[in-house]
Amino acid sequence: MSLSSIEDQTVAPRPVHVPVLLPETLELLAPKPGGILVDATLGPGGHAEALLEAVGPRGRVVGVDRDAEAIRFARNRLERFGEAFLPLHGNHRDLIRLLREAGVFAVDGVLFDLGISSMQLDAPERGFSFQADGPLDMRMDGDSGSTAAEILATSDEAELRRILWSYGEERRAGAIARAVVEQREREPLERTRQLAELVQRVLGPAAKRFRIHPATRTFQALRIAVNREIDDLERVVTESVSILRRGARLAVIAYHSLEDRAVKHAMRALAERCICPPRLPVCGCGRENLLSVLTSKPVRPSAEEVARNPRARSARLRVGERL
Ligand SMILES: C[S@@+](CC[C@H](N)C(=O)[O-])C[C@H]1O[C@@H](n2cnc3c(N)ncnc32)[C@H](O)[C@@H]1O
């Protein structure tokens, strides 16, 4: 089992989120002065800042995030760009509706930088991190949907095993799920420290030799389940192409193999809609291809970027151009 789809929490917390694959994203997304770009995962605004600089005062960047704290932070950080920056609080599951309500109907590029920001990870009260004690919450949008504690309290053993295995690629998913069910009969699992200690106990002393903290996979899996991060991704990526102008680009950075697979499938389906024989000069089947995939293989961070920012380790960037 590779570490490639596991996010890194084992390094010292960083005060600021470092944008991943920034030069590569800018080169492939190719924002032009005066362009309108959408950052569908605004976070603390690292990518958005670079996009705002590229589109200049006549351009516009719309930043969407489901986390009100991220919106607040990015609004302050990007204040100097004035009306060129438009923050929108909401889930990118509803991207097209959110944009339409803001009067945005056609754009020159869309970026998704999936997953979690260091800012979220480093706030113990949000419950994403096993490094500091906090409530087992993990909801990106604060107060909607079930918390991690509620999932741990109410899922049966088989469901817990599925979550840990599919979203965390945790080899000991079965043993951890069993231990959760046993422990919750004695006391509710409500704190990050309780869960981190439980996982450490189940994985035993050998886990101390892992390159990552033993609880990394369990925490990642629960976070993905709490926020339903993979459920709608293929549809969301597909729909986002409907607002791209011809020649505009879609860039997606994924950190998990399931996320990357959903992005790859969505892009491929958009690129291979037409069923006409290749000898036909123009499409006659009415199912024109909508995207040309520019990255036959995903772009990965350089060794130097990973050394500087270990969080980038599992990143994979895929880009397509609207035909
Ligand atoms: C990796 S961070 C983005 C970091 C940003 N690109 C930067 O460089 O500063 C991902 C952000 O996407 C947000 N997010 C994740 N899923 C979302 C969704 N379905 N809708 C809206 N925002 C989402 C998270 O709350 C988080 O702030």
PDB file of N, CA, C and O in Angstrom, residues 79-143:
ATOM      1  N   GLU A  79      -8.264  41.650   0.179  1.00  0.00           N
ATOM      2  CA  GLU A  79      -8.993  42.919   0.188  1.00  0.00           C
ATOM      3  C   GLU A  79      -8.425  43.901  -0.834  1.00  0.00           C
ATOM      4  O   GLU A  79      -9.148  44.639  -1.490  1.00  0.00           O
ATOM      5  N   ARG A  80      -7.090  43.873  -1.004  1.00  0.00           N
ATOM      6  CA  ARG A  80      -6.451  44.868  -1.865  1.00  0.00           C
ATOM      7  C   ARG A  80      -6.878  44.736  -3.326  1.00  0.00           C
ATOM      8  O   ARG A  80      -6.664  45.633  -4.120  1.00  0.00           O
ATOM      9  N   PHE A  81      -7.479  43.612  -3.693  1.00  0.00           N
ATOM     10  CA  PHE A  81      -7.898  43.441  -5.091  1.00  0.00           C
ATOM     11  C   PHE A  81      -9.285  44.032  -5.363  1.00  0.00           C
ATOM     12  O   PHE A  81      -9.763  44.005  -6.487  1.00  0.00           O
ATOM     13  N   GLY A  82      -9.910  44.571  -4.303  1.00  0.00           N
ATOM     14  CA  GLY A  82     -11.199  45.257  -4.457  1.00  0.00           C
ATOM     15  C   GLY A  82     -12.236  44.364  -5.114  1.00  0.00           C
ATOM     16  O   GLY A  82     -12.368  43.190  -4.791  1.00  0.00           O
ATOM     17  N   GLU A  83     -12.957  44.929  -6.096  1.00  0.00           N
ATOM     18  CA  GLU A  83     -14.078  44.200  -6.694  1.00  0.00           C
ATOM     19  C   GLU A  83     -13.653  43.103  -7.646  1.00  0.00           C
ATOM     20  O   GLU A  83     -14.496  42.343  -8.139  1.00  0.00           O
ATOM     21  N   ALA A  84     -12.353  43.005  -7.899  1.00  0.00           N
ATOM     22  CA  ALA A  84     -11.885  41.904  -8.771  1.00  0.00           C
ATOM     23  C   ALA A  84     -12.055  40.555  -8.071  1.00  0.00           C
ATOM     24  O   ALA A  84     -12.080  39.512  -8.717  1.00  0.00           O
ATOM     25  N   PHE A  85     -12.179  40.582  -6.746  1.00  0.00           N
ATOM     26  CA  PHE A  85     -12.352  39.335  -5.988  1.00  0.00           C
ATOM     27  C   PHE A  85     -13.772  39.244  -5.445  1.00  0.00           C
ATOM     28  O   PHE A  85     -14.258  40.148  -4.755  1.00  0.00           O
ATOM     29  N   LEU A  86     -14.427  38.136  -5.762  1.00  0.00           N
ATOM     30  CA  LEU A  86     -15.788  37.922  -5.272  1.00  0.00           C
ATOM     31  C   LEU A  86     -15.848  36.611  -4.485  1.00  0.00           C
ATOM     32  O   LEU A  86     -15.821  35.524  -5.068  1.00  0.00           O
ATOM     33  N   PRO A  87     -15.883  36.684  -3.145  1.00  0.00           N
ATOM     34  CA  PRO A  87     -15.986  35.448  -2.349  1.00  0.00           C
ATOM     35  C   PRO A  87     -17.446  34.975  -2.254  1.00  0.00           C
ATOM     36  O   PRO A  87     -18.343  35.798  -2.074  1.00  0.00           O
ATOM     37  N   LEU A  88     -17.668  33.665  -2.385  1.00  0.00           N
ATOM     38  CA  LEU A  88     -19.014  33.106  -2.261  1.00  0.00           C
ATOM     39  C   LEU A  88     -18.979  31.957  -1.264  1.00  0.00           C
ATOM     40  O   LEU A  88     -18.225  30.996  -1.467  1.00  0.00           O
ATOM     41  N   HIS A  89     -19.791  32.054  -0.228  1.00  0.00           N
ATOM     42  CA  HIS A  89     -19.837  30.976   0.763  1.00  0.00           C
ATOM     43  C   HIS A  89     -20.842  29.920   0.306  1.00  0.00           C
ATOM     44  O   HIS A  89     -22.016  30.213   0.123  1.00  0.00           O
ATOM     45  N   GLY A  90     -20.373  28.704   0.084  1.00  0.00           N
ATOM     46  CA  GLY A  90     -21.289  27.635  -0.320  1.00  0.00           C
ATOM     47  C   GLY A  90     -20.520  26.401  -0.732  1.00  0.00           C
ATOM     48  O   GLY A  90     -19.284  26.407  -0.790  1.00  0.00           O
ATOM     49  N   ASN A  91     -21.284  25.355  -1.010  1.00  0.00           N
ATOM     50  CA  ASN A  91     -20.676  24.082  -1.397  1.00  0.00           C
ATOM     51  C   ASN A  91     -20.552  24.041  -2.917  1.00  0.00           C
ATOM     52  O   ASN A  91     -21.517  24.355  -3.624  1.00  0.00           O
ATOM     53  N   HIS A  92     -19.379  23.626  -3.420  1.00  0.00           N
ATOM     54  CA  HIS A  92     -19.253  23.623  -4.887  1.00  0.00           C
ATOM     55  C   HIS A  92     -20.087  22.520  -5.541  1.00  0.00           C
ATOM     56  O   HIS A  92     -20.138  22.425  -6.749  1.00  0.00           O
ATOM     57  N   ARG A  93     -20.745  21.709  -4.715  1.00  0.00           N
ATOM     58  CA  ARG A  93     -21.778  20.810  -5.251  1.00  0.00           C
ATOM     59  C   ARG A  93     -22.837  21.632  -5.991  1.00  0.00           C
ATOM     60  O   ARG A  93     -23.497  21.141  -6.888  1.00  0.00           O
ATOM     61  N   ASP A  94     -23.026  22.885  -5.547  1.00  0.00           N
ATOM     62  CA  ASP A  94     -24.037  23.768  -6.151  1.00  0.00           C
ATOM     63  C   ASP A  94     -23.354  24.868  -6.961  1.00  0.00           C
ATOM     64  O   ASP A  94     -23.872  25.996  -7.055  1.00  0.00           O
ATOM     65  N   LEU A  95     -22.221  24.563  -7.554  1.00  0.00           N
ATOM     66  CA  LEU A  95     -21.394  25.616  -8.172  1.00  0.00           C
ATOM     67  C   LEU A  95     -22.154  26.445  -9.208  1.00  0.00           C
ATOM     68  O   LEU A  95     -22.113  27.676  -9.177  1.00  0.00           O
ATOM     69  N   ILE A  96     -22.850  25.759 -10.105  1.00  0.00           N
ATOM     70  CA  ILE A  96     -23.485  26.486 -11.211  1.00  0.00           C
ATOM     71  C   ILE A  96     -24.564  27.427 -10.668  1.00  0.00           C
ATOM     72  O   ILE A  96     -24.654  28.590 -11.077  1.00  0.00           O
ATOM     73  N   ARG A  97     -25.339  26.933  -9.687  1.00  0.00           N
ATOM     74  CA  ARG A  97     -26.382  27.787  -9.107  1.00  0.00           C
ATOM     75  C   ARG A  97     -25.761  28.983  -8.378  1.00  0.00           C
ATOM     76  O   ARG A  97     -26.189  30.122  -8.552  1.00  0.00           O
ATOM     77  N   LEU A  98     -24.687  28.715  -7.588  1.00  0.00           N
ATOM     78  CA  LEU A  98     -24.042  29.812  -6.845  1.00  0.00           C
ATOM     79  C   LEU A  98     -23.541  30.893  -7.803  1.00  0.00           C
ATOM     80  O   LEU A  98     -23.704  32.088  -7.560  1.00  0.00           O
ATOM     81  N   LEU A  99     -22.946  30.443  -8.916  1.00  0.00           N
ATOM     82  CA  LEU A  99     -22.399  31.412  -9.869  1.00  0.00           C
ATOM     83  C   LEU A  99     -23.527  32.175 -10.561  1.00  0.00           C
ATOM     84  O   LEU A  99     -23.455  33.397 -10.725  1.00  0.00           O
ATOM     85  N   ARG A 100     -24.562  31.433 -10.938  1.00  0.00           N
ATOM     86  CA  ARG A 100     -25.693  32.087 -11.628  1.00  0.00           C
ATOM     87  C   ARG A 100     -26.289  33.161 -10.725  1.00  0.00           C
ATOM     88  O   ARG A 100     -26.539  34.281 -11.151  1.00  0.00           O
ATOM     89  N   GLU A 101     -26.466  32.825  -9.431  1.00  0.00           N
ATOM     90  CA  GLU A 101     -27.048  33.805  -8.503  1.00  0.00           C
ATOM     91  C   GLU A 101     -26.150  35.031  -8.348  1.00  0.00           C
ATOM     92  O   GLU A 101     -26.628  36.108  -8.007  1.00  0.00           O
ATOM     93  N   ALA A 102     -24.834  34.835  -8.601  1.00  0.00           N
ATOM     94  CA  ALA A 102     -23.912  35.977  -8.495  1.00  0.00           C
ATOM     95  C   ALA A 102     -23.759  36.672  -9.857  1.00  0.00           C
ATOM     96  O   ALA A 102     -22.913  37.560 -10.014  1.00  0.00           O
ATOM     97  N   GLY A 103     -24.545  36.245 -10.837  1.00  0.00           N
ATOM     98  CA  GLY A 103     -24.513  36.886 -12.153  1.00  0.00           C
ATOM     99  C   GLY A 103     -23.342  36.433 -13.024  1.00  0.00           C
ATOM    100  O   GLY A 103     -22.942  37.129 -13.952  1.00  0.00           O
ATOM    101  N   VAL A 104     -22.785  35.260 -12.713  1.00  0.00           N
ATOM    102  CA  VAL A 104     -21.648  34.755 -13.496  1.00  0.00           C
ATOM    103  C   VAL A 104     -22.137  33.567 -14.327  1.00  0.00           C
ATOM    104  O   VAL A 104     -22.590  32.561 -13.779  1.00  0.00           O
ATOM    105  N   PHE A 105     -22.040  33.698 -15.662  1.00  0.00           N
ATOM    106  CA  PHE A 105     -22.612  32.661 -16.533  1.00  0.00           C
ATOM    107  C   PHE A 105     -21.569  31.966 -17.409  1.00  0.00           C
ATOM    108  O   PHE A 105     -21.814  30.864 -17.896  1.00  0.00           O
ATOM    109  N   ALA A 106     -20.432  32.622 -17.663  1.00  0.00           N
ATOM    110  CA  ALA A 106     -19.407  32.012 -18.511  1.00  0.00           C
ATOM    111  C   ALA A 106     -18.043  32.467 -18.015  1.00  0.00           C
ATOM    112  O   ALA A 106     -17.863  33.652 -17.693  1.00  0.00           O
ATOM    113  N   VAL A 107     -17.093  31.541 -17.915  1.00  0.00           N
ATOM    114  CA  VAL A 107     -15.802  31.897 -17.317  1.00  0.00           C
ATOM    115  C   VAL A 107     -14.629  31.372 -18.155  1.00  0.00           C
ATOM    116  O   VAL A 107     -14.808  30.547 -19.051  1.00  0.00           O
ATOM    117  N   ASP A 108     -13.430  31.860 -17.815  1.00  0.00           N
ATOM    118  CA  ASP A 108     -12.223  31.504 -18.579  1.00  0.00           C
ATOM    119  C   ASP A 108     -11.392  30.428 -17.896  1.00  0.00           C
ATOM    120  O   ASP A 108     -10.334  30.050 -18.415  1.00  0.00           O
ATOM    121  N   GLY A 109     -11.832  29.967 -16.751  1.00  0.00           N
ATOM    122  CA  GLY A 109     -11.092  28.894 -16.092  1.00  0.00           C
ATOM    123  C   GLY A 109     -11.724  28.546 -14.756  1.00  0.00           C
ATOM    124  O   GLY A 109     -12.324  29.412 -14.114  1.00  0.00           O
ATOM    125  N   VAL A 110     -11.613  27.261 -14.388  1.00  0.00           N
ATOM    126  CA  VAL A 110     -12.096  26.815 -13.073  1.00  0.00           C
ATOM    127  C   VAL A 110     -11.012  25.971 -12.429  1.00  0.00           C
ATOM    128  O   VAL A 110     -10.397  25.122 -13.088  1.00  0.00           O
ATOM    129  N   LEU A 111     -10.761  26.232 -11.146  1.00  0.00           N
ATOM    130  CA  LEU A 111      -9.773  25.459 -10.387  1.00  0.00           C
ATOM    131  C   LEU A 111     -10.439  24.784  -9.197  1.00  0.00           C
ATOM    132  O   LEU A 111     -11.229  25.407  -8.483  1.00  0.00           O
ATOM    133  N   PHE A 112     -10.127  23.497  -9.012  1.00  0.00           N
ATOM    134  CA  PHE A 112     -10.479  22.785  -7.776  1.00  0.00           C
ATOM    135  C   PHE A 112      -9.161  22.327  -7.143  1.00  0.00           C
ATOM    136  O   PHE A 112      -8.383  21.627  -7.809  1.00  0.00           O
ATOM    137  N   ASP A 113      -8.919  22.712  -5.898  1.00  0.00           N
ATOM    138  CA  ASP A 113      -7.759  22.220  -5.140  1.00  0.00           C
ATOM    139  C   ASP A 113      -8.372  21.499  -3.937  1.00  0.00           C
ATOM    140  O   ASP A 113      -8.667  22.117  -2.923  1.00  0.00           O
ATOM    141  N   LEU A 114      -8.604  20.199  -4.114  1.00  0.00           N
ATOM    142  CA  LEU A 114      -9.488  19.460  -3.205  1.00  0.00           C
ATOM    143  C   LEU A 114      -8.864  19.245  -1.817  1.00  0.00           C
ATOM    144  O   LEU A 114      -7.702  19.566  -1.603  1.00  0.00           O
ATOM    145  N   GLY A 115      -9.645  18.674  -0.936  1.00  0.00           N
ATOM    146  CA  GLY A 115      -9.105  18.321   0.386  1.00  0.00           C
ATOM    147  C   GLY A 115      -9.233  19.446   1.379  1.00  0.00           C
ATOM    148  O   GLY A 115     -10.124  20.275   1.311  1.00  0.00           O
ATOM    149  N   ILE A 116      -8.269  19.483   2.270  1.00  0.00           N
ATOM    150  CA  ILE A 116      -8.357  20.328   3.458  1.00  0.00           C
ATOM    151  C   ILE A 116      -7.193  21.321   3.438  1.00  0.00           C
ATOM    152  O   ILE A 116      -6.157  21.040   2.842  1.00  0.00           O
ATOM    153  N   SER A 117      -7.356  22.461   4.100  1.00  0.00           N
ATOM    154  CA  SER A 117      -6.237  23.410   4.151  1.00  0.00           C
ATOM    155  C   SER A 117      -5.487  23.253   5.472  1.00  0.00           C
ATOM    156  O   SER A 117      -6.049  22.752   6.457  1.00  0.00           O
ATOM    157  N   SER A 118      -4.246  23.724   5.488  1.00  0.00           N
ATOM    158  CA  SER A 118      -3.467  23.671   6.739  1.00  0.00           C
ATOM    159  C   SER A 118      -4.165  24.483   7.820  1.00  0.00           C
ATOM    160  O   SER A 118      -4.079  24.165   9.008  1.00  0.00           O
ATOM    161  N   MET A 119      -4.873  25.542   7.369  1.00  0.00           N
ATOM    162  CA  MET A 119      -5.565  26.383   8.338  1.00  0.00           C
ATOM    163  C   MET A 119      -6.630  25.577   9.103  1.00  0.00           C
ATOM    164  O   MET A 119      -6.791  25.726  10.310  1.00  0.00           O
ATOM    165  N   GLN A 120      -7.339  24.711   8.370  1.00  0.00           N
ATOM    166  CA  GLN A 120      -8.362  23.866   9.016  1.00  0.00           C
ATOM    167  C   GLN A 120      -7.694  22.821   9.914  1.00  0.00           C
ATOM    168  O   GLN A 120      -8.097  22.587  11.046  1.00  0.00           O
ATOM    169  N   LEU A 121      -6.621  22.230   9.358  1.00  0.00           N
ATOM    170  CA  LEU A 121      -5.909  21.171  10.080  1.00  0.00           C
ATOM    171  C   LEU A 121      -5.319  21.679  11.396  1.00  0.00           C
ATOM    172  O   LEU A 121      -5.302  20.973  12.404  1.00  0.00           O
ATOM    173  N   ASP A 122      -4.838  22.917  11.372  1.00  0.00           N
ATOM    174  CA  ASP A 122      -4.112  23.449  12.520  1.00  0.00           C
ATOM    175  C   ASP A 122      -5.019  24.032  13.606  1.00  0.00           C
ATOM    176  O   ASP A 122      -4.518  24.588  14.579  1.00  0.00           O
ATOM    177  N   ALA A 123      -6.339  23.959  13.416  1.00  0.00           N
ATOM    178  CA  ALA A 123      -7.253  24.507  14.433  1.00  0.00           C
ATOM    179  C   ALA A 123      -7.811  23.341  15.255  1.00  0.00           C
ATOM    180  O   ALA A 123      -8.731  22.658  14.809  1.00  0.00           O
ATOM    181  N   PRO A 124      -7.281  23.103  16.492  1.00  0.00           N
ATOM    182  CA  PRO A 124      -7.686  21.925  17.266  1.00  0.00           C
ATOM    183  C   PRO A 124      -9.195  21.841  17.474  1.00  0.00           C
ATOM    184  O   PRO A 124      -9.768  20.755  17.486  1.00  0.00           O
ATOM    185  N   GLU A 125      -9.854  23.003  17.572  1.00  0.00           N
ATOM    186  CA  GLU A 125     -11.299  22.984  17.859  1.00  0.00           C
ATOM    187  C   GLU A 125     -12.121  22.471  16.686  1.00  0.00           C
ATOM    188  O   GLU A 125     -13.299  22.161  16.827  1.00  0.00           O
ATOM    189  N   ARG A 126     -11.480  22.346  15.488  1.00  0.00           N
ATOM    190  CA  ARG A 126     -12.219  21.816  14.327  1.00  0.00           C
ATOM    191  C   ARG A 126     -12.182  20.284  14.304  1.00  0.00           C
ATOM    192  O   ARG A 126     -12.920  19.646  13.565  1.00  0.00           O
ATOM    193  N   GLY A 127     -11.212  19.702  15.034  1.00  0.00           N
ATOM    194  CA  GLY A 127     -11.182  18.253  15.200  1.00  0.00           C
ATOM    195  C   GLY A 127     -10.609  17.466  14.034  1.00  0.00           C
ATOM    196  O   GLY A 127     -10.826  16.266  13.922  1.00  0.00           O
ATOM    197  N   PHE A 128      -9.846  18.125  13.131  1.00  0.00           N
ATOM    198  CA  PHE A 128      -9.280  17.410  11.983  1.00  0.00           C
ATOM    199  C   PHE A 128      -7.968  16.717  12.328  1.00  0.00           C
ATOM    200  O   PHE A 128      -7.505  15.855  11.603  1.00  0.00           O
ATOM    201  N   SER A 129      -7.327  17.157  13.402  1.00  0.00           N
ATOM    202  CA  SER A 129      -5.949  16.743  13.641  1.00  0.00           C
ATOM    203  C   SER A 129      -5.801  15.828  14.858  1.00  0.00           C
ATOM    204  O   SER A 129      -6.437  16.050  15.887  1.00  0.00           O
ATOM    205  N   PHE A 130      -4.953  14.839  14.690  1.00  0.00           N
ATOM    206  CA  PHE A 130      -4.646  13.971  15.837  1.00  0.00           C
ATOM    207  C   PHE A 130      -3.471  14.535  16.628  1.00  0.00           C
ATOM    208  O   PHE A 130      -3.064  13.980  17.626  1.00  0.00           O
ATOM    209  N   GLN A 131      -2.917  15.656  16.183  1.00  0.00           N
ATOM    210  CA  GLN A 131      -1.741  16.223  16.854  1.00  0.00           C
ATOM    211  C   GLN A 131      -2.105  17.011  18.111  1.00  0.00           C
ATOM    212  O   GLN A 131      -1.273  17.213  18.971  1.00  0.00           O
ATOM    213  N   ALA A 132      -3.340  17.501  18.153  1.00  0.00           N
ATOM    214  CA  ALA A 132      -3.757  18.276  19.330  1.00  0.00           C
ATOM    215  C   ALA A 132      -5.144  17.795  19.707  1.00  0.00           C
ATOM    216  O   ALA A 132      -5.895  17.345  18.848  1.00  0.00           O
ATOM    217  N   ASP A 133      -5.477  17.891  20.993  1.00  0.00           N
ATOM    218  CA  ASP A 133      -6.789  17.394  21.407  1.00  0.00           C
ATOM    219  C   ASP A 133      -7.888  18.389  21.043  1.00  0.00           C
ATOM    220  O   ASP A 133      -7.707  19.603  21.153  1.00  0.00           O
ATOM    221  N   GLY A 134      -9.012  17.849  20.603  1.00  0.00           N
ATOM    222  CA  GLY A 134     -10.165  18.687  20.268  1.00  0.00           C
ATOM    223  C   GLY A 134     -11.382  17.804  20.099  1.00  0.00           C
ATOM    224  O   GLY A 134     -11.270  16.576  20.133  1.00  0.00           O
ATOM    225  N   PRO A 135     -12.552  18.422  19.890  1.00  0.00           N
ATOM    226  CA  PRO A 135     -13.756  17.617  19.685  1.00  0.00           C
ATOM    227  C   PRO A 135     -13.676  16.907  18.340  1.00  0.00           C
ATOM    228  O   PRO A 135     -13.134  17.459  17.372  1.00  0.00           O
ATOM    229  N   LEU A 136     -14.220  15.690  18.249  1.00  0.00           N
ATOM    230  CA  LEU A 136     -14.181  14.946  16.979  1.00  0.00           C
ATOM    231  C   LEU A 136     -15.280  15.492  16.062  1.00  0.00           C
ATOM    232  O   LEU A 136     -16.324  14.869  15.897  1.00  0.00           O
ATOM    233  N   ASP A 137     -15.019  16.673  15.499  1.00  0.00           N
ATOM    234  CA  ASP A 137     -16.030  17.321  14.653  1.00  0.00           C
ATOM    235  C   ASP A 137     -15.739  17.034  13.175  1.00  0.00           C
ATOM    236  O   ASP A 137     -16.391  16.232  12.538  1.00  0.00           O
ATOM    237  N   MET A 138     -14.756  17.721  12.600  1.00  0.00           N
ATOM    238  CA  MET A 138     -14.272  17.514  11.219  1.00  0.00           C
ATOM    239  C   MET A 138     -15.215  18.042  10.142  1.00  0.00           C
ATOM    240  O   MET A 138     -15.005  17.744   8.963  1.00  0.00           O
ATOM    241  N   ARG A 139     -16.246  18.813  10.487  1.00  0.00           N
ATOM    242  CA  ARG A 139     -17.116  19.334   9.424  1.00  0.00           C
ATOM    243  C   ARG A 139     -16.490  20.590   8.836  1.00  0.00           C
ATOM    244  O   ARG A 139     -16.200  21.529   9.563  1.00  0.00           O
ATOM    245  N   MET A 140     -16.306  20.596   7.514  1.00  0.00           N
ATOM    246  CA  MET A 140     -15.713  21.771   6.889  1.00  0.00           C
ATOM    247  C   MET A 140     -16.661  22.959   6.952  1.00  0.00           C
ATOM    248  O   MET A 140     -16.249  24.089   7.019  1.00  0.00           O
ATOM    249  N   ASP A 141     -17.986  22.662   6.871  1.00  0.00           N
ATOM    250  CA  ASP A 141     -18.909  23.796   6.889  1.00  0.00           C
ATOM    251  C   ASP A 141     -19.509  24.057   8.260  1.00  0.00           C
ATOM    252  O   ASP A 141     -20.598  24.579   8.376  1.00  0.00           O
ATOM    253  N   GLY A 142     -18.778  23.692   9.275  1.00  0.00           N
ATOM    254  CA  GLY A 142     -19.128  24.144  10.626  1.00  0.00           C
ATOM    255  C   GLY A 142     -20.267  23.412  11.288  1.00  0.00           C
ATOM    256  O   GLY A 142     -20.036  22.629  12.195  1.00  0.00           O
ATOM    257  N   ASP A 143     -21.495  23.628  10.836  1.00  0.00           N
ATOM    258  CA  ASP A 143     -22.582  23.084  11.640  1.00  0.00           C
ATOM    259  C   ASP A 143     -23.623  22.289  10.862  1.00  0.00           C
ATOM    260  O   ASP A 143     -24.721  22.085  11.350  1.00  0.00           O
TER     261      ASP A 143
END
